[in-house]
mmCIF file of C-alpha atoms in Angstrom:
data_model
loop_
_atom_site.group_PDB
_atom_site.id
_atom_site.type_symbol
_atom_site.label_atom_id
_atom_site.label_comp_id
_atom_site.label_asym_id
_atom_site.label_seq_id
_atom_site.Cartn_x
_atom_site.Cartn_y
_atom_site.Cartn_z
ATOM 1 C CA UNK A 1 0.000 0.000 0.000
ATOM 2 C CA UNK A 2 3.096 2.389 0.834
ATOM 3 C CA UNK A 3 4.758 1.903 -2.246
ATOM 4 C CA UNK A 4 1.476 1.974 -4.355
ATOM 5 C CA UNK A 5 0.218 5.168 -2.596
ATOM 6 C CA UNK A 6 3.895 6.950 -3.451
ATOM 7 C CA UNK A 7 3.511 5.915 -7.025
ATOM 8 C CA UNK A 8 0.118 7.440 -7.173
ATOM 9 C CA UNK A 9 1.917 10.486 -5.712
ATOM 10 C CA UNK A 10 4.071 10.551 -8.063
ATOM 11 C CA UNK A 11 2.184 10.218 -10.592
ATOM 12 C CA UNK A 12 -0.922 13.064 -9.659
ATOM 13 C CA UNK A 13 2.439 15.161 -9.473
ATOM 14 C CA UNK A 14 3.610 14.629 -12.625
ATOM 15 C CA UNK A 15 0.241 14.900 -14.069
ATOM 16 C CA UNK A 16 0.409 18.493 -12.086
ATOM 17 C CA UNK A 17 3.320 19.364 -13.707
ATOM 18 C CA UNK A 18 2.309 18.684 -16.993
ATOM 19 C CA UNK A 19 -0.966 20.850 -16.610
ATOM 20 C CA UNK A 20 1.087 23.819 -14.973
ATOM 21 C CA UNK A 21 3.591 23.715 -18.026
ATOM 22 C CA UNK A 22 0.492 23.229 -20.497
ATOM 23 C CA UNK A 23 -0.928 26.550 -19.142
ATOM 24 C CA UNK A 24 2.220 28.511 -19.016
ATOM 25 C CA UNK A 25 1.948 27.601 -23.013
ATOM 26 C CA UNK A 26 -0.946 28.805 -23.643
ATOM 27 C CA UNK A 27 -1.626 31.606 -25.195
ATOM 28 C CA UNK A 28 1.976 33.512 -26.722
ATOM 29 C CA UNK A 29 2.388 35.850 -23.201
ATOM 30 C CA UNK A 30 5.279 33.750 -22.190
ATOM 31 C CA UNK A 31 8.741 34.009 -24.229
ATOM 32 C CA UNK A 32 9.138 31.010 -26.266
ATOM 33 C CA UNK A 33 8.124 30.022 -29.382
ATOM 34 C CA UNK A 34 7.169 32.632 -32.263
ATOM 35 C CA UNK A 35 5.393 35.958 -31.419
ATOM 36 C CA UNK A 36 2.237 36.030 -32.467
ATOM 37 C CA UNK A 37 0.750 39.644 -33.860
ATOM 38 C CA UNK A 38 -2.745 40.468 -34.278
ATOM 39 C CA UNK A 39 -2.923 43.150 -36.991
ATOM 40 C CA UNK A 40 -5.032 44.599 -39.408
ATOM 41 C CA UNK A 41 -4.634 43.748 -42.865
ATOM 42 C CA UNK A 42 -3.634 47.147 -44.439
ATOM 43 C CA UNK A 43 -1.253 48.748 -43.583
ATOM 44 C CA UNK A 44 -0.410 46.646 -40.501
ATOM 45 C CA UNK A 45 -0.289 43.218 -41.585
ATOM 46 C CA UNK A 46 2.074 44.136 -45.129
ATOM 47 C CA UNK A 47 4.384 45.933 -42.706
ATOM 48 C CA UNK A 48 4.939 43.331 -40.475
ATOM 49 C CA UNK A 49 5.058 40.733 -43.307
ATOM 50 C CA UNK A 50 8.050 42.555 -44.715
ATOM 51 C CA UNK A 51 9.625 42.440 -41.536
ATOM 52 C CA UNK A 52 8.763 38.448 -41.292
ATOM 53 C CA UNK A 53 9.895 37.740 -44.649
ATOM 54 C CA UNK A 54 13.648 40.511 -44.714
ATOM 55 C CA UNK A 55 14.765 41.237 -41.574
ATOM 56 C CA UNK A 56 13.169 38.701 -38.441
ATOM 57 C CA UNK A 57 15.467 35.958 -39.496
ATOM 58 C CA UNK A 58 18.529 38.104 -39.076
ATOM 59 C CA UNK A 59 17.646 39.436 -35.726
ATOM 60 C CA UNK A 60 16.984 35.987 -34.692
ATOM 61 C CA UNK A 61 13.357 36.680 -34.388
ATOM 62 C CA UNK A 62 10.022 34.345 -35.169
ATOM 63 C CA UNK A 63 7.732 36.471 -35.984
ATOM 64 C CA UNK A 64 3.513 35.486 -37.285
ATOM 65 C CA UNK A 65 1.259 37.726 -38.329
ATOM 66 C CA UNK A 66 -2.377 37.039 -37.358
ATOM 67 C CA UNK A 67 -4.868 38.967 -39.797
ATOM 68 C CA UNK A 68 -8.051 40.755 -38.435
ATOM 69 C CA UNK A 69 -10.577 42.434 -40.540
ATOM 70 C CA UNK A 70 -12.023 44.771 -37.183
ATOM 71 C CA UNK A 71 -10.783 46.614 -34.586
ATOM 72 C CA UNK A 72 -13.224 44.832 -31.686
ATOM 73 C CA UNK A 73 -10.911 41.488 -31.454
ATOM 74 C CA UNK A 74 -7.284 42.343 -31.207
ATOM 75 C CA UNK A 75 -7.533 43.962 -27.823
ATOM 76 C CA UNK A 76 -9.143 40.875 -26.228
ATOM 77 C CA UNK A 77 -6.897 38.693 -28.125
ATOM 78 C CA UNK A 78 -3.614 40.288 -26.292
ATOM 79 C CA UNK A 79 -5.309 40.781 -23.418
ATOM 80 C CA UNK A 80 -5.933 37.252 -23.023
ATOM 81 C CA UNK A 81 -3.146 35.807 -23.990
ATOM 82 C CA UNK A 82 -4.092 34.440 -27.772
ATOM 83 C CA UNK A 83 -1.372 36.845 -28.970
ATOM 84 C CA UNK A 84 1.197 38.144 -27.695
ATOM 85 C CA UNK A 85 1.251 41.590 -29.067
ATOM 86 C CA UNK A 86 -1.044 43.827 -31.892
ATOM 87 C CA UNK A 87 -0.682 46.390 -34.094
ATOM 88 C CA UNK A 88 -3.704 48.374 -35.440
ATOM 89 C CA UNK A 89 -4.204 51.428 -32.900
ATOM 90 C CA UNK A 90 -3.396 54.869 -31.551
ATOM 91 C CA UNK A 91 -2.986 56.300 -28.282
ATOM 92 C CA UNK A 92 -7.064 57.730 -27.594
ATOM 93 C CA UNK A 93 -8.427 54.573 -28.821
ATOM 94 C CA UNK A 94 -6.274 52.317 -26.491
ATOM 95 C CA UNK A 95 -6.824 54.736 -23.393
ATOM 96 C CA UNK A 96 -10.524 54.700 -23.689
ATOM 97 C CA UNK A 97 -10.401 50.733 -24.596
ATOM 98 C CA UNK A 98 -8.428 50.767 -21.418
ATOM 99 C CA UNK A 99 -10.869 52.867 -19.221
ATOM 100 C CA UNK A 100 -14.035 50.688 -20.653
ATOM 101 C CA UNK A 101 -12.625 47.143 -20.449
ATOM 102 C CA UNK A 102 -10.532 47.720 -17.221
ATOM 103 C CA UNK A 103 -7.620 46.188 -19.163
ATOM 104 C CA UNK A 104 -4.145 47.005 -18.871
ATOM 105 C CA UNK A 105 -2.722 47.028 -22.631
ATOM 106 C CA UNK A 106 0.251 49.902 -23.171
ATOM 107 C CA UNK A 107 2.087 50.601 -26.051
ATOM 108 C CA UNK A 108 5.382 49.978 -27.099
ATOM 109 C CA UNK A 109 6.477 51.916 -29.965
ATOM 110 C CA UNK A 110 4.935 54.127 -32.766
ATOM 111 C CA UNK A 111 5.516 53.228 -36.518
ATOM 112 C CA UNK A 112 3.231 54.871 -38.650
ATOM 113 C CA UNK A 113 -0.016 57.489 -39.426
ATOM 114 C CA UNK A 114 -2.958 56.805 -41.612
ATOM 115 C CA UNK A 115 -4.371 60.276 -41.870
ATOM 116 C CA UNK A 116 -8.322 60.269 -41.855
ATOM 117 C CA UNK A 117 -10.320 61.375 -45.036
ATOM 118 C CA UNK A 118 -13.972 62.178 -45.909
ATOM 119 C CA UNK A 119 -14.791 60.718 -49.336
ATOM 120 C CA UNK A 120 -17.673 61.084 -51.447
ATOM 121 C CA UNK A 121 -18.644 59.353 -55.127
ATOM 122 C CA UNK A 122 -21.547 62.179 -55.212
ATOM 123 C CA UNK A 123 -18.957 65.908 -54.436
ATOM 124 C CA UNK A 124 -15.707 66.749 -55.995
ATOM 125 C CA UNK A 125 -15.095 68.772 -52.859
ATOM 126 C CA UNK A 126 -16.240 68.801 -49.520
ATOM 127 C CA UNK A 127 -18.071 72.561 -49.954
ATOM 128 C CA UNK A 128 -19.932 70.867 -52.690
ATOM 129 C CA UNK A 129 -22.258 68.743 -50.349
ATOM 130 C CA UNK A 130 -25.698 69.898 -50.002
ATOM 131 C CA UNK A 131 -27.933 70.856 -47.797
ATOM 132 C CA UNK A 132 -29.043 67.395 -45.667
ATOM 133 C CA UNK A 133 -26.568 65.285 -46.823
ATOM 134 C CA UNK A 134 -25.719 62.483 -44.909
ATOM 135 C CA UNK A 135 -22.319 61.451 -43.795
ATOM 136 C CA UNK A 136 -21.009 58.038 -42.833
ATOM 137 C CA UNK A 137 -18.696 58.169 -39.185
ATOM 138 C CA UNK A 138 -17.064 55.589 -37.552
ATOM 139 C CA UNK A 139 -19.175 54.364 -33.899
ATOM 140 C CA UNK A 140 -16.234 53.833 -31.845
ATOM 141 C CA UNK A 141 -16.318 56.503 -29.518
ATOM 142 C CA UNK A 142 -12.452 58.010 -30.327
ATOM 143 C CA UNK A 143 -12.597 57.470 -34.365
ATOM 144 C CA UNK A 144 -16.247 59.138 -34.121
ATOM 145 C CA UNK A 145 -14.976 62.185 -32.118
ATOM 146 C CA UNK A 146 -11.652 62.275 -34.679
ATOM 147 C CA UNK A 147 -14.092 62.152 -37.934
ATOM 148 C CA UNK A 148 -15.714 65.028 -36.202
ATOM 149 C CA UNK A 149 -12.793 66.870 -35.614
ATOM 150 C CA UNK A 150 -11.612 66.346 -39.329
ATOM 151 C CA UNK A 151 -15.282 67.954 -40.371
ATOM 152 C CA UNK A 152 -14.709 70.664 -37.653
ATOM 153 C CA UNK A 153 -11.322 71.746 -38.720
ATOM 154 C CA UNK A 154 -12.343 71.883 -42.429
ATOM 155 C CA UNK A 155 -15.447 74.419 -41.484
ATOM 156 C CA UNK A 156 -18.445 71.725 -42.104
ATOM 157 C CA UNK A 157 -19.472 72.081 -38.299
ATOM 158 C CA UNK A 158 -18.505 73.700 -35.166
ATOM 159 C CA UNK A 159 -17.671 71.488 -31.944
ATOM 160 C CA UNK A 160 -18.093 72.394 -28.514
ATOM 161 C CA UNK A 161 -15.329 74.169 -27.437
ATOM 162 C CA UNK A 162 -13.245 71.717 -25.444
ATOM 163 C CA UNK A 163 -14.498 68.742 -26.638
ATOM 164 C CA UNK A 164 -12.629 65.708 -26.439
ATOM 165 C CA UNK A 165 -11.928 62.473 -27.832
ATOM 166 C CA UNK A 166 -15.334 61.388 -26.960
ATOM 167 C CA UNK A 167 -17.637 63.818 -29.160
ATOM 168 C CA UNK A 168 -20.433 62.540 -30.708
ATOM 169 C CA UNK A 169 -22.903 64.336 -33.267
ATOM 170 C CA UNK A 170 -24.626 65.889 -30.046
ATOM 171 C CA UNK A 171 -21.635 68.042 -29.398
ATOM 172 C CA UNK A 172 -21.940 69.799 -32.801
ATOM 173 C CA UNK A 173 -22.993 73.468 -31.702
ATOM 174 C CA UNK A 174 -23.363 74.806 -35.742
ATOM 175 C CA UNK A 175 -24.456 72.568 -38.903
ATOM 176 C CA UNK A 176 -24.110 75.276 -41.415
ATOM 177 C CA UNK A 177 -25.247 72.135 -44.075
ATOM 178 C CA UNK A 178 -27.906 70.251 -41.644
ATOM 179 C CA UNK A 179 -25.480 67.213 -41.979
ATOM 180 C CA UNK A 180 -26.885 64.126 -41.148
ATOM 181 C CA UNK A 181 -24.644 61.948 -39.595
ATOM 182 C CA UNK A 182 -24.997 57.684 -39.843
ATOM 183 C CA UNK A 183 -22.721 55.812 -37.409
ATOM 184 C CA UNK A 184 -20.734 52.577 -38.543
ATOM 185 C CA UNK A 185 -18.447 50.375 -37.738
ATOM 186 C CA UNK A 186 -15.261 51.669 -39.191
ATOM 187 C CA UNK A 187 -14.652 49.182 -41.690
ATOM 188 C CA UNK A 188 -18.093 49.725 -43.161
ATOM 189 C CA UNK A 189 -17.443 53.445 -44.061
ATOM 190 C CA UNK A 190 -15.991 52.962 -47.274
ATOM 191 C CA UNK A 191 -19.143 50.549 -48.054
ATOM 192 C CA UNK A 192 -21.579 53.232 -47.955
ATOM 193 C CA UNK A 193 -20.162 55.133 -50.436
ATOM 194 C CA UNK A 194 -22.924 54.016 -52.777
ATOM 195 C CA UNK A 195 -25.328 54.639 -49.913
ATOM 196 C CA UNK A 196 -24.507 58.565 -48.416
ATOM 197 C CA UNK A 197 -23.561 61.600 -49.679
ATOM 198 C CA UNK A 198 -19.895 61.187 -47.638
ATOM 199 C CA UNK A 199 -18.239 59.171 -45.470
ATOM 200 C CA UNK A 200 -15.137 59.389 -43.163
ATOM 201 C CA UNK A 201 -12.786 56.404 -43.241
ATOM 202 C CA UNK A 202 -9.947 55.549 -41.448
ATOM 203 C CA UNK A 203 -6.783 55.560 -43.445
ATOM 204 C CA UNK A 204 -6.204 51.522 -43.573
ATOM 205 C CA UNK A 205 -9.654 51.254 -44.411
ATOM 206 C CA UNK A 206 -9.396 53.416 -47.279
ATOM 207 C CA UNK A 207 -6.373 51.654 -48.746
ATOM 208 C CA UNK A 208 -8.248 48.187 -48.452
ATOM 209 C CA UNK A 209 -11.205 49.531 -50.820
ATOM 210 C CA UNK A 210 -8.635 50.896 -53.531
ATOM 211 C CA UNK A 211 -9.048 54.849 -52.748
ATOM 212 C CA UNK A 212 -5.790 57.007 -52.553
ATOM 213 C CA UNK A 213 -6.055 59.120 -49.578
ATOM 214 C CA UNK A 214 -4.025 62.057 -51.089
ATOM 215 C CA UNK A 215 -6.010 62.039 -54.430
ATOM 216 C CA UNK A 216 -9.700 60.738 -53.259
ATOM 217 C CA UNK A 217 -9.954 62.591 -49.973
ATOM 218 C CA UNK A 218 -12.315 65.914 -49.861
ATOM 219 C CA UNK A 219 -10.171 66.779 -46.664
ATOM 220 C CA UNK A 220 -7.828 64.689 -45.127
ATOM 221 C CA UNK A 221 -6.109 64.826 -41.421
ATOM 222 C CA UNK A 222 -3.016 66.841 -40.891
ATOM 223 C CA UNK A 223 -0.088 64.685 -39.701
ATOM 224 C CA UNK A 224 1.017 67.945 -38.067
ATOM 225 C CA UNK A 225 1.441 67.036 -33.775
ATOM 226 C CA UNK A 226 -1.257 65.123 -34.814
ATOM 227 C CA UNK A 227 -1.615 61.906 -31.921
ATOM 228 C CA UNK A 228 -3.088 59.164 -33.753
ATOM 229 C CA UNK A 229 -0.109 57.219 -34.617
ATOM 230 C CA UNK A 230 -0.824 53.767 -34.582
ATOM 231 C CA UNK A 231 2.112 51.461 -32.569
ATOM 232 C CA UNK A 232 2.442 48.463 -31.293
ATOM 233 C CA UNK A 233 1.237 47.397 -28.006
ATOM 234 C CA UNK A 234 1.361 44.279 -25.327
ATOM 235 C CA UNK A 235 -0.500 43.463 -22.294
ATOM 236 C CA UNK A 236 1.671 44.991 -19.176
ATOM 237 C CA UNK A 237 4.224 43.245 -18.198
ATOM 238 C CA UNK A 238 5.069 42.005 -21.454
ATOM 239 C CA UNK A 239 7.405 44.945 -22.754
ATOM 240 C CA UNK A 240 9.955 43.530 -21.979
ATOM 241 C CA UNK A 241 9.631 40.044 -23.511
ATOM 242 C CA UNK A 242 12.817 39.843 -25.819
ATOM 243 C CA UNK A 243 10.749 38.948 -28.963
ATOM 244 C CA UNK A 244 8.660 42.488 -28.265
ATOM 245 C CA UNK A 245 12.003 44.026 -28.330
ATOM 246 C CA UNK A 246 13.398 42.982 -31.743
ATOM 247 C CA UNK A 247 10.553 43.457 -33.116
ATOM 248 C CA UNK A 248 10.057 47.104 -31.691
ATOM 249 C CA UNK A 249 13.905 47.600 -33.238
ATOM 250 C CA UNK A 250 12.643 46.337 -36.487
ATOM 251 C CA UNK A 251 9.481 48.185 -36.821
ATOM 252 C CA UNK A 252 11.385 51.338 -36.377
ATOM 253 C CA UNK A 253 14.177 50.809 -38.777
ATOM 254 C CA UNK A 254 15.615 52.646 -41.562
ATOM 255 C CA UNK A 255 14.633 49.548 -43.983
ATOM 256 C CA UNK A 256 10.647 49.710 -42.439
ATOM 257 C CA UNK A 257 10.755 53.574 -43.390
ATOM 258 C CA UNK A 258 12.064 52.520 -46.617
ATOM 259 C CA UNK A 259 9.365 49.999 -47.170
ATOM 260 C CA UNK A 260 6.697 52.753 -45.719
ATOM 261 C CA UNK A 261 7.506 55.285 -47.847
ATOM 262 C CA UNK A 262 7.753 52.878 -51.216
ATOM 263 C CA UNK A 263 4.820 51.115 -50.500
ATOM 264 C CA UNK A 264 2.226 54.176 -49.726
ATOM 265 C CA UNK A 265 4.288 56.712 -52.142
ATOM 266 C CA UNK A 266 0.725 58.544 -52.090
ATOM 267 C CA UNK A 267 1.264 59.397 -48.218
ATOM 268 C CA UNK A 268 -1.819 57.040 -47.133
ATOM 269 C CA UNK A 269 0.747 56.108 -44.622
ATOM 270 C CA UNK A 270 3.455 58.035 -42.987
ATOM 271 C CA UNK A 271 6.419 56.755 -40.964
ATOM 272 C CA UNK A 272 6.235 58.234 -37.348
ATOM 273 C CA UNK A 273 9.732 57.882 -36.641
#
């Protein structure tokens, strides 16, 4: 009985073991194995795959890129574990993800800007829209408040003075036009096209549906102190991973400014560093 109840000891231990190492595998928060990215397709994704596919190897790095076509998953997905970084945001919409979600995601470093637009298929410029017509914004509360901004600083409507990353149509004091304003999920903007009079669409967005933000754009975003540069970020604590390091080195060097400013020669996307 002794010797059988130290085997089955032994062997519940083991079987411990096993489970505790199986969980500190899960997931890509720990430091082994490749680093897993969530990003968005464009311009996200096509950065990172040039840094996969000419420069990880050298820096010793295994590096895979993990597509998503929306914003609403790549948070939860590094928050949780399922990757171990993402790429795809700037500093408002993080903070107020943060503040929300109760989540503890921080940035690492800044690589690019994808300066916002309003586009129309029915106005060659953005004086040219008439009376009532309705504009497409994105929902999420800081892309919503930066559309409004863009509007705002191109003399379509006046903002409360103030007002901060979380305006919404009800904080528009004058509406010279009566715009109407229909709220989407970002990545439905450039859809509507057919369906309003306008529509404000996030830079990477706009690349995905084939329109050149420095040709198609009524107005388009100043890059000028502007502080939506979009970087990549890790749950806390993660920073200082090694794999998050060579990969912050590579996403900020003179080849990946290169590669941004060959790729979007149209300035769709601009290197922030």
């Amino acid at each position: 009985m002794r010797n059988t109840a130290k085997i089955t000891t032994a062997v519940l231990a083991a079987g411990a073991l096993t489970l505790g190492l199986s969980a500190c595998g899960a997931g890509n928060s720990g430091s082994d194995g490749p680093l897993i990215v969530a990003a968005s397709p464009v311009p996200h994704a096509e950065i990172l795959t040039y840094v996969k596919d000419d420069l990880a190897k050298k820096e010793g790095l295994d590096l895979e890129v993990k597509e998503f076509t929306d914003y609403t998953s790549q948070n939860p997905a590094t928050q949780d574990g399922s990757v171990g970084a993402n790429y795809f945001q700037n500093k408002p919409y993080l903070d107020d993800y943060n503040k929300k979600n109760g989540t503890d995601i921080v940035p690492v470093v800044t690589v690019h800007l994808e300066p916002l637009g309003l586009y129309s298929r029915k106005a060659e410029k953005a004086g040219d829209l008439k009376s009532g017509a309705t504009v497409a914004v994105p929902n999420d509360t800081v892309n919503e408040a930066r559309a409004l901004k863009l509007l705002a600083a191109h003399g379509l409507i006046t903002l409360k003075e103030g007002v901060g990353n979380e305006a919404t149509p009800s904080d528009i004091t004058k509406n010279p036009k009566k715009l109407k304003f229909k709220e989407l999920e970002a990545a439905q903007t450039p859809r509507s096209l057919d369906d309003v009079d306008a529509a404000v669409v996030n830079g990477n967005y706009a690349i995905e549906s084939d329109l050149e933000p420095s040709k198609d754009a009524l107005v388009l975003e100043s890059p000028k102190n502007n502080p939506y540069g979009n970087f990549l970020a890790v749950k806390k604590g993660q920073e200082d991973d090694p794999r998050v390091k060579k990969l912050a080195k590579l996403l900020t060097s003179p080849e990946v400014k290169k590669f941004i400013q060959d790729k979007y020669a149209d300035g769709s996307v601009l290197a922030s560093f």
